[in-house]
mmCIF file with all atom_site columns, C-alpha atoms in Angstrom:
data_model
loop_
_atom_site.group_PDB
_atom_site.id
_atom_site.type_symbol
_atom_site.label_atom_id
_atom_site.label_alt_id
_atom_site.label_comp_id
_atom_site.label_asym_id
_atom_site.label_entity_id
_atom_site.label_seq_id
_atom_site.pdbx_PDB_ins_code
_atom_site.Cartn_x
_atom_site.Cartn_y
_atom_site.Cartn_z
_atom_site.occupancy
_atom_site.B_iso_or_equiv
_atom_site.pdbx_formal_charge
_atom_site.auth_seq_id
_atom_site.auth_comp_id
_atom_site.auth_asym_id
_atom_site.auth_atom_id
_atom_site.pdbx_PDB_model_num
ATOM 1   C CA . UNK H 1 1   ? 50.913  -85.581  -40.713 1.00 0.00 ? 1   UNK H CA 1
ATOM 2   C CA . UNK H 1 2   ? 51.099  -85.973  -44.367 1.00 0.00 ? 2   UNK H CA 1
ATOM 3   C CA . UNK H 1 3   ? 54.141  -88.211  -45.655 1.00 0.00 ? 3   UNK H CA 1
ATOM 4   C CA . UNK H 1 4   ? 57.560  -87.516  -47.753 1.00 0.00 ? 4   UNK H CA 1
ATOM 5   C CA . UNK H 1 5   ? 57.218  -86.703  -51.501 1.00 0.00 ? 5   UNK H CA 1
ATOM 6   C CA . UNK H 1 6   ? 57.518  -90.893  -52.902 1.00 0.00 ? 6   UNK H CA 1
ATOM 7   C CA . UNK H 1 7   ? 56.883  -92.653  -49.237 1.00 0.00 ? 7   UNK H CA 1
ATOM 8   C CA . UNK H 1 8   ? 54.608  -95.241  -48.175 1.00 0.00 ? 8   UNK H CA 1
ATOM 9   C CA . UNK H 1 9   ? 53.670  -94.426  -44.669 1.00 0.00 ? 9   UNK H CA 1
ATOM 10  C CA . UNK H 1 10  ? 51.018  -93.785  -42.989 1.00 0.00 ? 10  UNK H CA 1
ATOM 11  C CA . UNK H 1 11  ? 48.882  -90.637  -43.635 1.00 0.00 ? 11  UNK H CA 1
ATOM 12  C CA . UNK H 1 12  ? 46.502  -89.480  -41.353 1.00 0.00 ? 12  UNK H CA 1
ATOM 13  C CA . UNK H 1 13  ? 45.206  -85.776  -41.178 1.00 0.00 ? 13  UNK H CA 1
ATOM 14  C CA . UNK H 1 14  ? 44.641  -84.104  -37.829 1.00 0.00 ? 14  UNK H CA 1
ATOM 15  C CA . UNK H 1 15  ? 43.929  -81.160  -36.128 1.00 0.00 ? 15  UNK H CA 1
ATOM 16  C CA . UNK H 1 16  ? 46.876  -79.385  -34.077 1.00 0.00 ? 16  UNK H CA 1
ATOM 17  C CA . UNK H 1 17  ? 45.167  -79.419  -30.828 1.00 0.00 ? 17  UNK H CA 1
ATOM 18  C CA . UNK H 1 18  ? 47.361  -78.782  -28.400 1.00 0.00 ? 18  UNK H CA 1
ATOM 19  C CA . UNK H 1 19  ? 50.215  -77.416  -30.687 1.00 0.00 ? 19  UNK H CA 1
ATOM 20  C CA . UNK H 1 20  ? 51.656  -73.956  -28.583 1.00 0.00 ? 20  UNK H CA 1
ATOM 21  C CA . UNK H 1 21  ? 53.231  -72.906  -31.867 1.00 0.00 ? 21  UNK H CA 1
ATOM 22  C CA . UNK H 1 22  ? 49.760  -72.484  -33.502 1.00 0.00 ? 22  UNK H CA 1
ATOM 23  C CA . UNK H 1 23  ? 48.438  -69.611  -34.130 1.00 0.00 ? 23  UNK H CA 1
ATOM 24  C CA . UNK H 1 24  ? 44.692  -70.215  -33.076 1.00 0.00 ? 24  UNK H CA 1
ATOM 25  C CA . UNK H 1 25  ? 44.961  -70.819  -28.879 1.00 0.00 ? 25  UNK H CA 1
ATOM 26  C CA . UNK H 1 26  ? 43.863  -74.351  -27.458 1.00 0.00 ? 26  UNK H CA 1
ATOM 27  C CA . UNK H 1 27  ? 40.978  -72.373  -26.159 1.00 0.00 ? 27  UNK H CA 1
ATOM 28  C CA . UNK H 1 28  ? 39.276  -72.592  -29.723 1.00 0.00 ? 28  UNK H CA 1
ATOM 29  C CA . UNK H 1 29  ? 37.741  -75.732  -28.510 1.00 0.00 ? 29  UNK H CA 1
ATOM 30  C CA . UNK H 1 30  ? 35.518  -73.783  -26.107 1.00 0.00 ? 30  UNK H CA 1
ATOM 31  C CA . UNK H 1 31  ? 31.929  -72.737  -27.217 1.00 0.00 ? 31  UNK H CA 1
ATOM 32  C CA . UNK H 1 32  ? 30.828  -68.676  -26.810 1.00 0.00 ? 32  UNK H CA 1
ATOM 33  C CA . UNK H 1 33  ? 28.100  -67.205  -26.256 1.00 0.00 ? 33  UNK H CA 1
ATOM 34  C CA . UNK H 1 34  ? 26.929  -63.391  -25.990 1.00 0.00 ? 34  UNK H CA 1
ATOM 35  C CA . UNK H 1 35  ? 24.287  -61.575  -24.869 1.00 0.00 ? 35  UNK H CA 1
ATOM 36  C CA . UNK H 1 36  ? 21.258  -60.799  -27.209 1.00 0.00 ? 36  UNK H CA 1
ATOM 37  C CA . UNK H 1 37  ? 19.044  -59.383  -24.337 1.00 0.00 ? 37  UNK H CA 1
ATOM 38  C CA . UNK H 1 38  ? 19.289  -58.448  -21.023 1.00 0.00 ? 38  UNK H CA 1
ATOM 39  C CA . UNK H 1 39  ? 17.930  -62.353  -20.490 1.00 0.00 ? 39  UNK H CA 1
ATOM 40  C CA . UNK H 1 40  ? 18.882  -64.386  -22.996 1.00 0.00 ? 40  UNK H CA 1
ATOM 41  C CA . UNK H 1 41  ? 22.457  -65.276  -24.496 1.00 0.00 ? 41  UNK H CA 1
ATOM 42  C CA . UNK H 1 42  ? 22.840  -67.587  -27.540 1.00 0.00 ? 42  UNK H CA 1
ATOM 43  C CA . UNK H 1 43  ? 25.846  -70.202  -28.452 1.00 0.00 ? 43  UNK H CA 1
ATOM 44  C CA . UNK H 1 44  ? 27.806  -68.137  -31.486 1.00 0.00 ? 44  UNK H CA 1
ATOM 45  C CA . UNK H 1 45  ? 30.523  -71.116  -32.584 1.00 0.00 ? 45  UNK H CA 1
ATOM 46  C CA . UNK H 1 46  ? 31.030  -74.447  -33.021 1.00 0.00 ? 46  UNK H CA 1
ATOM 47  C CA . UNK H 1 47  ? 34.743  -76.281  -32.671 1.00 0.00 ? 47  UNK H CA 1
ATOM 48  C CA . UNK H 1 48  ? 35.846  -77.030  -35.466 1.00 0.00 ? 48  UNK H CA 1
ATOM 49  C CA . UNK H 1 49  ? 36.671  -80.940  -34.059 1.00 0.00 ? 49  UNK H CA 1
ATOM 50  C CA . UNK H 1 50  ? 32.760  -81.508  -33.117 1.00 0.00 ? 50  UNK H CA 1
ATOM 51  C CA . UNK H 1 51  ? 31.804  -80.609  -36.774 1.00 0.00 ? 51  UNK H CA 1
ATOM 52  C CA . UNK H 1 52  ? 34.711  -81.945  -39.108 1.00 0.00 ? 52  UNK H CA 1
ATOM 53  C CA . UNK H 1 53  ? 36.850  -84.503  -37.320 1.00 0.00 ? 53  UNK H CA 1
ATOM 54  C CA . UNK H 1 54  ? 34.604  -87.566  -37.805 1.00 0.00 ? 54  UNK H CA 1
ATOM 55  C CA . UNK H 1 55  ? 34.845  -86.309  -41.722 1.00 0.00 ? 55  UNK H CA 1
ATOM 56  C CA . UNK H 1 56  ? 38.901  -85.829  -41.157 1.00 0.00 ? 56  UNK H CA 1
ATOM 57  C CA . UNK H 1 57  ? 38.696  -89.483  -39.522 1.00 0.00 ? 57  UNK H CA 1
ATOM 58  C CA . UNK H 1 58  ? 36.805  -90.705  -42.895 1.00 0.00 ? 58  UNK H CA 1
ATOM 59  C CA . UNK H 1 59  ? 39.266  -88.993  -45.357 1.00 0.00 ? 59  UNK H CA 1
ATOM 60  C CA . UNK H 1 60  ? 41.904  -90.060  -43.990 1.00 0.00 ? 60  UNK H CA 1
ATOM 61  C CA . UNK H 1 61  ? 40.459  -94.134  -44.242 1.00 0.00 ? 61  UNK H CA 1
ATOM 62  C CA . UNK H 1 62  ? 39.675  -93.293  -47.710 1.00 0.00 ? 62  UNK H CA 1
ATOM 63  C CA . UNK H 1 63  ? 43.076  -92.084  -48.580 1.00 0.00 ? 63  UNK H CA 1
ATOM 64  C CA . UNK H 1 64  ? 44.754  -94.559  -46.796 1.00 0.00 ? 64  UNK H CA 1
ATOM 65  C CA . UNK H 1 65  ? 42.840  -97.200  -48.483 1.00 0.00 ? 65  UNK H CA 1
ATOM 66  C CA . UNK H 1 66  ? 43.012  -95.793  -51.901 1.00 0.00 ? 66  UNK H CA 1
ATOM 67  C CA . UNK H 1 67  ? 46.880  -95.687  -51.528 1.00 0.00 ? 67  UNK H CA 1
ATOM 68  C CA . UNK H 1 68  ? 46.971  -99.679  -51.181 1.00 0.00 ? 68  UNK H CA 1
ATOM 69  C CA . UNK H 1 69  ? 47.547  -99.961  -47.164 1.00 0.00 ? 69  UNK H CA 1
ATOM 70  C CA . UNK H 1 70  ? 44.722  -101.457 -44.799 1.00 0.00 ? 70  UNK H CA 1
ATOM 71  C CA . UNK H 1 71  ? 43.216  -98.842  -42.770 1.00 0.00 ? 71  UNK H CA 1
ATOM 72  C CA . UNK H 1 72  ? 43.374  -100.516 -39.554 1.00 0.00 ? 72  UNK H CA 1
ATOM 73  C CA . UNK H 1 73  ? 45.631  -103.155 -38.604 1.00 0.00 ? 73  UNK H CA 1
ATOM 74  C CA . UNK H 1 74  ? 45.587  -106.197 -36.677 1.00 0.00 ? 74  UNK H CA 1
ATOM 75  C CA . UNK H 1 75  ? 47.393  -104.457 -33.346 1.00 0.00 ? 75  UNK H CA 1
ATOM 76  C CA . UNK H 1 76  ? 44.370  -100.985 -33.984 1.00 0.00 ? 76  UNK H CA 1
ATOM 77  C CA . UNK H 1 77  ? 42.184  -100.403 -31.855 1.00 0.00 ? 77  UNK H CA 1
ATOM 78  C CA . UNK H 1 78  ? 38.616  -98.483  -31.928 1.00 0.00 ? 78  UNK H CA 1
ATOM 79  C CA . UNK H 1 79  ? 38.153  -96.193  -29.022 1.00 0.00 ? 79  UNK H CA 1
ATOM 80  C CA . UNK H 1 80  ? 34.830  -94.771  -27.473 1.00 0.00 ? 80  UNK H CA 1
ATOM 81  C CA . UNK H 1 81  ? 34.322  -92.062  -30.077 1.00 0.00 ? 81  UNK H CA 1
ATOM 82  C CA . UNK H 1 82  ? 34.953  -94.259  -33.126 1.00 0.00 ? 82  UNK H CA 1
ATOM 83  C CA . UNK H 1 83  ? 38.854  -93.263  -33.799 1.00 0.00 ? 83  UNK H CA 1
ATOM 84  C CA . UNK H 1 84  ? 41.151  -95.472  -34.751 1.00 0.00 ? 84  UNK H CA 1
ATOM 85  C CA . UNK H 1 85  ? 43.768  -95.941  -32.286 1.00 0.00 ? 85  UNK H CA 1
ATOM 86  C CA . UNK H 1 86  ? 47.295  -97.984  -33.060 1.00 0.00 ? 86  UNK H CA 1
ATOM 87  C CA . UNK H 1 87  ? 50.641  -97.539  -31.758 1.00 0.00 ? 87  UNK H CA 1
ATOM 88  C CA . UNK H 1 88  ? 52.766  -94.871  -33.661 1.00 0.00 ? 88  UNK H CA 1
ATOM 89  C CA . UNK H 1 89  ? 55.447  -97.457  -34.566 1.00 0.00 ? 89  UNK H CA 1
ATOM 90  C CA . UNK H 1 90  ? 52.875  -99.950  -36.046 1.00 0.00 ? 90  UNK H CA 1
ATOM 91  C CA . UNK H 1 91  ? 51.723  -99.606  -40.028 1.00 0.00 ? 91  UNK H CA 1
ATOM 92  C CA . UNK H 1 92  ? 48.637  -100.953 -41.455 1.00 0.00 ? 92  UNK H CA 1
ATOM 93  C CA . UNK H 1 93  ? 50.052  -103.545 -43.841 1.00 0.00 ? 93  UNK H CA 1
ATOM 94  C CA . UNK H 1 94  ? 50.181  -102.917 -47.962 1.00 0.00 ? 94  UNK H CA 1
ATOM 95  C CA . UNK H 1 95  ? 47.680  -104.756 -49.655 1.00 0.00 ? 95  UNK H CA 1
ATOM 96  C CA . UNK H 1 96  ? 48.732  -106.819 -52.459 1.00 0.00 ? 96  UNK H CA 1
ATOM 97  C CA . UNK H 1 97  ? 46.370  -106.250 -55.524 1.00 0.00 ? 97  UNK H CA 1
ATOM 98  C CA . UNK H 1 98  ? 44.839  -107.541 -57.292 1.00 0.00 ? 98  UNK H CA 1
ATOM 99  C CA . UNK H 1 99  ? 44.804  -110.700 -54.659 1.00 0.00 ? 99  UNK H CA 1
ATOM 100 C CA . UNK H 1 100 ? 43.454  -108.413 -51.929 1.00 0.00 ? 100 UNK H CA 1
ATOM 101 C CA . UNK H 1 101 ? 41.030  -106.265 -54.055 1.00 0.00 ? 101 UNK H CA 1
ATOM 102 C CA . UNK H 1 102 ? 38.053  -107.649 -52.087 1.00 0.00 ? 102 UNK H CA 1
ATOM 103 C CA . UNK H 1 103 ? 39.393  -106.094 -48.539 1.00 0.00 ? 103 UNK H CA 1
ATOM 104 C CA . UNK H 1 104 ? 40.436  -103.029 -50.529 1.00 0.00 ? 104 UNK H CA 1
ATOM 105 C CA . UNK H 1 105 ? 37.071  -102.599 -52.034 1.00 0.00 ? 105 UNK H CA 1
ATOM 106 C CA . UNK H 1 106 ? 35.209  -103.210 -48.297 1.00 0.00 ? 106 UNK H CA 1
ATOM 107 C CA . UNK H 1 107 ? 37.475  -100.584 -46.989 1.00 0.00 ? 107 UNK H CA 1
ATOM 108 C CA . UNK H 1 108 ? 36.652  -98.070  -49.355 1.00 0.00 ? 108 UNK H CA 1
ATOM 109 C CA . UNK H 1 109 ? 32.733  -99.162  -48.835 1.00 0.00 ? 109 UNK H CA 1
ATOM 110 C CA . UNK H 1 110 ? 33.280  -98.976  -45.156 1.00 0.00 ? 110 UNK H CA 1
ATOM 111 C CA . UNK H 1 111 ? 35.539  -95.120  -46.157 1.00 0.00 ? 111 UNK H CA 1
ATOM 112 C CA . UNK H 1 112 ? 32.446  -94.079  -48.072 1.00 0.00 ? 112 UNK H CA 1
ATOM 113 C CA . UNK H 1 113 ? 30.212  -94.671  -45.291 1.00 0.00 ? 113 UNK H CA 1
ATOM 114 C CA . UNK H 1 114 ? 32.139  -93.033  -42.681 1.00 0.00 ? 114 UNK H CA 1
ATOM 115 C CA . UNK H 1 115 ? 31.975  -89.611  -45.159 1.00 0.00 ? 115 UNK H CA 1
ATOM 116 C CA . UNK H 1 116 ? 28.370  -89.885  -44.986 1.00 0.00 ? 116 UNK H CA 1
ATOM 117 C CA . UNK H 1 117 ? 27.844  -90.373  -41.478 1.00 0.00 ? 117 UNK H CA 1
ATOM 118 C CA . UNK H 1 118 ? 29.889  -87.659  -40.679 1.00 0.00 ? 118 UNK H CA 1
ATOM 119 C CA . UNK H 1 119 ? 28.154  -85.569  -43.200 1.00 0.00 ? 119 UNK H CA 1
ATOM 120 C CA . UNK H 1 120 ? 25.112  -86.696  -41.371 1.00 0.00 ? 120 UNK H CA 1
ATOM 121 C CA . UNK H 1 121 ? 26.035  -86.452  -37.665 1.00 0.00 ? 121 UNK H CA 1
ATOM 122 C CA . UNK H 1 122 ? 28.449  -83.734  -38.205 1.00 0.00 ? 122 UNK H CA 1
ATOM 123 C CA . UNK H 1 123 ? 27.344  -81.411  -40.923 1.00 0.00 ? 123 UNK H CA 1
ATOM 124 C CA . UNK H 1 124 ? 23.641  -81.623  -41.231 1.00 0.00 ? 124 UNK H CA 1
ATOM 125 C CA . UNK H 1 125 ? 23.354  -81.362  -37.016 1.00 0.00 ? 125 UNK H CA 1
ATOM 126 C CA . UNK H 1 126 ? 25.832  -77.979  -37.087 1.00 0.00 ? 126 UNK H CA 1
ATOM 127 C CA . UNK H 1 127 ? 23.030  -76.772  -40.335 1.00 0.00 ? 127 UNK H CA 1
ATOM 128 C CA . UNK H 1 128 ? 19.998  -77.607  -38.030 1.00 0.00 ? 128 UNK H CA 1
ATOM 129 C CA . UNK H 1 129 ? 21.662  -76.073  -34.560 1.00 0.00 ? 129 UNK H CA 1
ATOM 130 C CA . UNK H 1 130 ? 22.568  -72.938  -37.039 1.00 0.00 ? 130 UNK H CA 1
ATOM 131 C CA . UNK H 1 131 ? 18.668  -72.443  -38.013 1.00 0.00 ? 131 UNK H CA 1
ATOM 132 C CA . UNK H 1 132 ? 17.845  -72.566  -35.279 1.00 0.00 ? 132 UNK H CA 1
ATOM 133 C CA . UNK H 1 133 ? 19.749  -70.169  -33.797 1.00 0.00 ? 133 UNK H CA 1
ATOM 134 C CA . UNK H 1 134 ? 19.280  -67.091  -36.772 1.00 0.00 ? 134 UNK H CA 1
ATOM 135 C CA . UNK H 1 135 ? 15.383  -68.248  -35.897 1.00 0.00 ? 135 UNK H CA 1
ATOM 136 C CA . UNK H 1 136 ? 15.863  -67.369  -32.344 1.00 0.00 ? 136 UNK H CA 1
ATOM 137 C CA . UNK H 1 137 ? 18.083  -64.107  -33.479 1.00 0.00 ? 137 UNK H CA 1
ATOM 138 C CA . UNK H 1 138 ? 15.705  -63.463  -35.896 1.00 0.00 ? 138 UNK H CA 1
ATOM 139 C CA . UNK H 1 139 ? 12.613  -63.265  -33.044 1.00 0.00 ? 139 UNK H CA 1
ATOM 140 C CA . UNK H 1 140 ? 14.702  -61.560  -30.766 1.00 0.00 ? 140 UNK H CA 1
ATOM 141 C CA . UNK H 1 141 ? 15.304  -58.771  -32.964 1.00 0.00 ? 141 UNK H CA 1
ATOM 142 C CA . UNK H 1 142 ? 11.643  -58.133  -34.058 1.00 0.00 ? 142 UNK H CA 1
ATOM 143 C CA . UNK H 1 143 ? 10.913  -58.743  -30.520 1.00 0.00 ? 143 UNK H CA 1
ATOM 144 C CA . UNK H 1 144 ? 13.324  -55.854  -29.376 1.00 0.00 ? 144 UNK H CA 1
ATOM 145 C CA . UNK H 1 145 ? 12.171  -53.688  -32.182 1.00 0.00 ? 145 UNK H CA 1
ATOM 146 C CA . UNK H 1 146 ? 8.313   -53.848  -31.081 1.00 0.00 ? 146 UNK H CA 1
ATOM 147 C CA . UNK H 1 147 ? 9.807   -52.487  -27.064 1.00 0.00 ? 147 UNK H CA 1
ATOM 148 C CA . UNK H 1 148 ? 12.206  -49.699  -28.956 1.00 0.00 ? 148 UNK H CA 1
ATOM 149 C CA . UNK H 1 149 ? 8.860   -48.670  -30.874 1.00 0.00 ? 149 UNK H CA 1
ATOM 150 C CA . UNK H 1 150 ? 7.155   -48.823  -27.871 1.00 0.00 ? 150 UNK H CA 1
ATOM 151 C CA . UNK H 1 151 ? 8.986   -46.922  -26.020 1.00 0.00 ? 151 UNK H CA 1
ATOM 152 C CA . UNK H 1 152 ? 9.887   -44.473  -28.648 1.00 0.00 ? 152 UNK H CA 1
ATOM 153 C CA . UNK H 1 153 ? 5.859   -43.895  -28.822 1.00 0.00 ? 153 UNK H CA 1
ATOM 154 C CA . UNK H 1 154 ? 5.796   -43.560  -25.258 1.00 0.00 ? 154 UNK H CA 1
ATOM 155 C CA . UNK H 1 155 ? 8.689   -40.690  -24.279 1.00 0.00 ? 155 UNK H CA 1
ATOM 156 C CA . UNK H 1 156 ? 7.263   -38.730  -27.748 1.00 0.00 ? 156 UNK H CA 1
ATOM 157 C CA . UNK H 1 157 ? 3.426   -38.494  -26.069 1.00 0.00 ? 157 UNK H CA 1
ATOM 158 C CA . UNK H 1 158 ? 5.195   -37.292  -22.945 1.00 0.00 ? 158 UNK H CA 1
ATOM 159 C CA . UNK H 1 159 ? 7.958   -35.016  -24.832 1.00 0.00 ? 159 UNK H CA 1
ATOM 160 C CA . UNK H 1 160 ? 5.191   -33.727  -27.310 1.00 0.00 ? 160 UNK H CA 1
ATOM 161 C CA . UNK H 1 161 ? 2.677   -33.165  -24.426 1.00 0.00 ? 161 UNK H CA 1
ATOM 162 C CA . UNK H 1 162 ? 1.003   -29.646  -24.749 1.00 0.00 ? 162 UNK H CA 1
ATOM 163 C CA . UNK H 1 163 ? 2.332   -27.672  -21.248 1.00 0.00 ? 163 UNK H CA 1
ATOM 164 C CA . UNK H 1 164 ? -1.566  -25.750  -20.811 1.00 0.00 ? 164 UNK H CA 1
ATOM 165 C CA . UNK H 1 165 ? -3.648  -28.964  -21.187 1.00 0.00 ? 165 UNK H CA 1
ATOM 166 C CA . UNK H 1 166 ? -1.170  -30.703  -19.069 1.00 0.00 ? 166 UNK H CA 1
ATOM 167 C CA . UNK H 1 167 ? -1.761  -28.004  -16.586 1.00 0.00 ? 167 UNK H CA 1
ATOM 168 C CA . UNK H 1 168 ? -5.171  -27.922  -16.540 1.00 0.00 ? 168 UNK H CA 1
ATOM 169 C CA . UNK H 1 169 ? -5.229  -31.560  -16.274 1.00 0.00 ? 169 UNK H CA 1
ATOM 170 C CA . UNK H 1 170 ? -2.923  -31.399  -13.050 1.00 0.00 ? 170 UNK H CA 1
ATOM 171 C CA . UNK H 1 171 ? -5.290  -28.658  -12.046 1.00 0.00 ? 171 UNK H CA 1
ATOM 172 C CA . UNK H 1 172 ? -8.258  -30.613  -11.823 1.00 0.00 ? 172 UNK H CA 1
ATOM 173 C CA . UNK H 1 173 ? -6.462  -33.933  -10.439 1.00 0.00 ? 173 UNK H CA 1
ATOM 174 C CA . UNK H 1 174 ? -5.291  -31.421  -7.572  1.00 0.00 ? 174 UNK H CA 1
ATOM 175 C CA . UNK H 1 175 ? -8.971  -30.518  -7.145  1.00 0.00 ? 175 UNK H CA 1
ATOM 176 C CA . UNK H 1 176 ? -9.975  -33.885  -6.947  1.00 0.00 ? 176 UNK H CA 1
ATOM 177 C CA . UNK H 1 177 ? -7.656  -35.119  -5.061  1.00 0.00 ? 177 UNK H CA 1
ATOM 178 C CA . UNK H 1 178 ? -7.888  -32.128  -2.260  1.00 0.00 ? 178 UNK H CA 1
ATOM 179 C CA . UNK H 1 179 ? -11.923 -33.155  -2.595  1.00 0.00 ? 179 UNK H CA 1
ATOM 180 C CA . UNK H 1 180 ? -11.540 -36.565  -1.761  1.00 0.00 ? 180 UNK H CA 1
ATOM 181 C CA . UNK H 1 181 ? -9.519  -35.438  1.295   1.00 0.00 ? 181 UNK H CA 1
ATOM 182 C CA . UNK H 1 182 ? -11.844 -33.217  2.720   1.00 0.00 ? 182 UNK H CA 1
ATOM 183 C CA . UNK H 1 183 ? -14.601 -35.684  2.366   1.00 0.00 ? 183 UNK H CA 1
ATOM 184 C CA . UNK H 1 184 ? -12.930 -38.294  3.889   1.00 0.00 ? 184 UNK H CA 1
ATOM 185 C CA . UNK H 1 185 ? -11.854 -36.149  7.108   1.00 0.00 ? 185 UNK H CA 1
ATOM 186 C CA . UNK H 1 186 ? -15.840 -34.865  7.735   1.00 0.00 ? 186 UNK H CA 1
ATOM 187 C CA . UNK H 1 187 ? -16.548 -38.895  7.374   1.00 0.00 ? 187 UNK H CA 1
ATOM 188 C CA . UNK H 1 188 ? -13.905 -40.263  10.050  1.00 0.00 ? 188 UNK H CA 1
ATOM 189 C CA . UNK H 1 189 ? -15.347 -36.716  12.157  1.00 0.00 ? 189 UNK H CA 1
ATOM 190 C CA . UNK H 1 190 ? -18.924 -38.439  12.662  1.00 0.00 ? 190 UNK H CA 1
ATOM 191 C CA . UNK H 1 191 ? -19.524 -40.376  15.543  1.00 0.00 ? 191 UNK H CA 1
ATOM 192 C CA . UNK H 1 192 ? -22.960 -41.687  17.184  1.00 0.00 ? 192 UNK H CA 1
ATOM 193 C CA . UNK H 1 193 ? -22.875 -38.796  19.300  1.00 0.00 ? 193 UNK H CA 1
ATOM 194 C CA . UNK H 1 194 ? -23.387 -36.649  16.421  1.00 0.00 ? 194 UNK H CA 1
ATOM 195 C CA . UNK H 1 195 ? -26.879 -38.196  15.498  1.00 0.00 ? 195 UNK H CA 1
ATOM 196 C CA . UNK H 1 196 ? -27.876 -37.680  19.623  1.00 0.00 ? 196 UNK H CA 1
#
C-alpha cells in the first residue's frame, strides 16, 4: 500500500492476492497447460508472485531504506520464504542521519542484494524454463510437420493411383492368392494311403 502524499509510514508494495474486487480472479496463481499433441501438453504461464515477488520484496527494502526508516524492526520477523513479517501496528524506526548512516548504508547493501537474487532466482530461472519450452514447441512442430508430410505423401499415392494398373495388380494378387489355395487343399488331401 503506498503512503499519503507528505507521510512517513511504512511502504511496502504487494500483490492483491486475494482482493474479490480485482479484476484478474485469485485463480491467476494457477499454472496452464494445453495440449501440443495428442501426448504431450506443455506449462504456458508463470504467476506472476513466483517470478516478481522476491523482486517486489527487494524494492520495497530499498525504498524503505532510502526513505530513512529501518527495513525490519526489532519486533519483524523472517518467515520460511524470506518475507519480512511484523505486526501491522508496528513501524520500523526512522534512522537518524548522519549518526546512523552505517545501518542505512548495510541496508541498502543488504536491498541491493536482494534485487539481484531475485533477478537471479526469479528472472533468469522464468528465461531458462521459457527456452526451454519454445525448444520443446519448436521440436514438436517440425516433428508434426514431418507426420502431416507424411501422410499427405501417403493419401496422394493412393488418391493419384492409376484405376487399370491398380486393377491388374488386384488381378494378379487374386490369382495368387486363389493359387496358393488350391495348392494347399491337394497338400492337406495326401495321406500315406495315397503312396500304397
Amino acid at each position: 500500500v503506498p503512503p499519503t502524499a507528505g507521510s512517513r509510514e511504512r511502504t511496502h508494495w504487494d500483490f492483491d492476492r486475494d482482493d474479490p474486487s480485482a479484476l484478474v480472479p485469485p485463480s491467476r496463481q494457477a499454472t496452464r497447460e494445453v495440449n501440443i499433441s495428442d501426448t504431450d501438453k506443455i506449462r504456458i504461464n508463470t504467476p506472476a508472485t513466483t517470478i516478481f515477488e522476491g523482486a517486489l520484496n527487494a524494492a520495497t527494502q530499498l525504498g524503505r531504506s532510502l526513505m530513512g526508516f529501518q527495513t525490519v524492526s526489532d519486533a519483524a520477523d523472517v518467515d520460511a520464504d524470506g518475507n519480512i513479517t511484523e505486526p501491522a501496528a508496528l513501524q520500523p524506526p526512522a534512522l537518524t542521519l548522519p549518526a546512523d548512516f552505517a545501518i542505512q548504508k548495510g541496508e541498502l547493501n543488504a536491498a541491493i542484494d536482494a534485487l539481484a537474487d531475485a533477478r537471479v532466482n526469479g528472472l533468469e530461472v522464468e528465461l531458462s524454463s521459457i527456452g526451454a519450452r519454445v525448444n520443446r514447441l519448436s521440436q514438436t512442430a517440425e516433428i508434426l510437420e514431418t507426420i502431416k508430410f507424411n501422410t499427405e505423401k501417403s493419401r496422394a499415392a493412393i488418391q493419384d493411383a492409376d484405376p487399370f494398373e491398380s486393377a491388374t495388380r488386384y488381378s494378379l494378387l487374386q490369382t495368387s492368392l486363389e493359387a496358393l489355395l488350391a495348392s494347399g487343399s491337394r497338400i492337406n488331401s495326401l495321406s500315406l494311403l495315397n503312396f500304397l
